[in-house]
Amino acid sequence: MKIGFIGLGIMGKPMAKNLIKAGHDLIVFDVIKENVDDVVVAGAKSAASSKQVAQECKLIITMLPNSPHVKTVIMGENGILEGASEETIVVDMSSIAPSASQEMEKSCAEKGVKLIDAPVSGGEPKAIDGSLSIMVGGDKAVFDEVYDILMVMGASAVHCGDIGAGNTTKLANQVIVALNIAAVSEAFMLSTKAGVDPIKVFDAIKGGLAGSTVMNAKIPMITEGNFKPGFKIDLHIKDLNNALETGHTVGAPLPLTATVLEMLQMLHADGFGQYDHSGIAKYYEKLTGTEIRK
Ligand code: NAD
């Protein structure tokens, strides 16, 4: 099948490559030329704009940083809507504000274009091995139509509800991940300051109730002082801002999220925005002047 793919960063690149490996013809676009070149070497054809992608493909996947980027690509000059037809389906896999998905779905529908939101969890490793968890909002019939394509990139794809429900689910995921990393960092600073080897603490508790996928993924990074992203602190700031905005709109107070967001903002202000979000540990390391290392 001919598929358009726009946004070839840490996540989009391996997802696009998996679609090529599965035998699909990809037409790709990104504003960063090196990112395009890498996927073209893997077999994709490059387009000059999002509009051209839409002129050539009925199914278009977008994997962009945040709501403004997706709005530009879909509704902006030389964007998807300028090149789309009434047969076009847009699957936006970016993590953005649910309200932005709802707003864009309305604009798309006015032109007969179908849009669903389908953000992912799992990070770069699962994007590479095609085992992402995909959470989807929008028309169930469109979800059913693209399900097999989603399952090339993911191990699961769950229809969560109407347009925006995928991104609402993703925000819940991001709140849990951020608070979990903060809890792990706080607890491991406690044990480190008290003189217990963090690897011993990890080995002792990872199989118990405190164990988590987050702890298993992040403690090896933290104890090696390896904060290469992965998932950048700046992207997690974006997600928690979207969570607070959504929480305020629907009447759900998020006091813990607000606190961790301020910790992330402090790290951003201190120059750590491009670090992996396991860098939340650095917040505690700066407070105490002590590193959590093996
Ligand atoms: P990234 O910054 O590595 O990639 C984004 C890509 O979009 C870049 O290549 C950029 O050039 C491109 N882009 C930006 N504006 C564009 C435009 N107007 N037209 C065309 N291309 C444009 O980000 P990422 O880590 O790949 O994340 C993408 C999305 O996936 C984000 O919403 C993020 O929150 C989400 N996500 C990331 C991870 C992760 O671990 N990195 C995990 C799950 C979800």
PDB file of C-alpha atoms in Angstrom, residues 1-8 11-28 39 42-45 57 59-63 91 93 126-132 134 146-154:
ATOM      1  CA  MET A   1       0.000   0.000   0.000  1.00  0.00           C
ATOM      2  CA  LYS A   2       1.154   3.571  -0.666  1.00  0.00           C
ATOM      3  CA  ILE A   3       1.523   5.405   2.661  1.00  0.00           C
ATOM      4  CA  GLY A   4       2.551   8.991   3.399  1.00  0.00           C
ATOM      5  CA  PHE A   5       4.720   9.562   6.490  1.00  0.00           C
ATOM      6  CA  ILE A   6       5.460  13.042   7.877  1.00  0.00           C
ATOM      7  CA  GLY A   7       7.822  13.562  10.846  1.00  0.00           C
ATOM      8  CA  LEU A   8      10.923  11.363  10.779  1.00  0.00           C
ATOM      9  CA  MET A  11      10.149   7.765  16.642  1.00  0.00           C
ATOM     10  CA  GLY A  12       8.973   8.423  13.085  1.00  0.00           C
ATOM     11  CA  LYS A  13      12.147   7.144  11.444  1.00  0.00           C
ATOM     12  CA  PRO A  14      12.024   3.559  12.801  1.00  0.00           C
ATOM     13  CA  MET A  15       8.229   3.422  12.413  1.00  0.00           C
ATOM     14  CA  ALA A  16       8.554   4.411   8.735  1.00  0.00           C
ATOM     15  CA  LYS A  17      11.330   1.865   8.232  1.00  0.00           C
ATOM     16  CA  ASN A  18       9.128  -0.910   9.668  1.00  0.00           C
ATOM     17  CA  LEU A  19       6.374  -0.020   7.178  1.00  0.00           C
ATOM     18  CA  ILE A  20       8.927  -0.237   4.342  1.00  0.00           C
ATOM     19  CA  LYS A  21      10.158  -3.614   5.657  1.00  0.00           C
ATOM     20  CA  ALA A  22       6.542  -4.833   5.656  1.00  0.00           C
ATOM     21  CA  GLY A  23       6.372  -4.118   1.905  1.00  0.00           C
ATOM     22  CA  HIS A  24       4.603  -0.741   1.798  1.00  0.00           C
ATOM     23  CA  ASP A  25       5.566   2.123  -0.562  1.00  0.00           C
ATOM     24  CA  LEU A  26       6.377   5.193   1.536  1.00  0.00           C
ATOM     25  CA  ILE A  27       6.300   8.852   0.490  1.00  0.00           C
ATOM     26  CA  VAL A  28       7.948  10.856   3.265  1.00  0.00           C
ATOM     27  CA  VAL A  39      14.554   6.858   5.324  1.00  0.00           C
ATOM     28  CA  ALA A  42      15.864   2.486   3.406  1.00  0.00           C
ATOM     29  CA  GLY A  43      13.579   2.625   0.334  1.00  0.00           C
ATOM     30  CA  ALA A  44      11.171   5.570   0.740  1.00  0.00           C
ATOM     31  CA  LYS A  45      10.494   8.290  -1.838  1.00  0.00           C
ATOM     32  CA  CYS A  57      -1.230   9.050  -0.824  1.00  0.00           C
ATOM     33  CA  LEU A  59      -3.327   7.228   3.926  1.00  0.00           C
ATOM     34  CA  ILE A  60      -0.991   9.639   5.751  1.00  0.00           C
ATOM     35  CA  ILE A  61       0.702   9.085   9.104  1.00  0.00           C
ATOM     36  CA  THR A  62       2.064  12.059  11.090  1.00  0.00           C
ATOM     37  CA  MET A  63       4.608  11.768  13.948  1.00  0.00           C
ATOM     38  CA  VAL A  91      -3.569   8.990  11.329  1.00  0.00           C
ATOM     39  CA  MET A  93       0.455   9.375  15.965  1.00  0.00           C
ATOM     40  CA  LYS A 126       9.747  -0.393  20.785  1.00  0.00           C
ATOM     41  CA  ALA A 127       9.476   1.849  17.717  1.00  0.00           C
ATOM     42  CA  ILE A 128      12.514   0.005  16.340  1.00  0.00           C
ATOM     43  CA  ASP A 129      11.215  -3.499  17.053  1.00  0.00           C
ATOM     44  CA  GLY A 130       7.626  -2.658  16.036  1.00  0.00           C
ATOM     45  CA  SER A 131       6.077  -3.378  19.424  1.00  0.00           C
ATOM     46  CA  LEU A 132       4.598   0.011  20.404  1.00  0.00           C
ATOM     47  CA  ILE A 134      -0.998   2.371  20.309  1.00  0.00           C
ATOM     48  CA  VAL A 146      -6.087   1.096   9.370  1.00  0.00           C
ATOM     49  CA  TYR A 147      -5.717  -1.551  12.100  1.00  0.00           C
ATOM     50  CA  ASP A 148      -3.394  -3.847  10.103  1.00  0.00           C
ATOM     51  CA  ILE A 149      -1.100  -0.916   9.271  1.00  0.00           C
ATOM     52  CA  LEU A 150      -0.991   0.141  12.948  1.00  0.00           C
ATOM     53  CA  MET A 151      -0.070  -3.411  13.921  1.00  0.00           C
ATOM     54  CA  VAL A 152       3.036  -3.242  11.697  1.00  0.00           C
ATOM     55  CA  MET A 153       4.318  -0.575  14.119  1.00  0.00           C
ATOM     56  CA  GLY A 154       2.767  -1.836  17.342  1.00  0.00           C
TER      57      GLY A 154
END
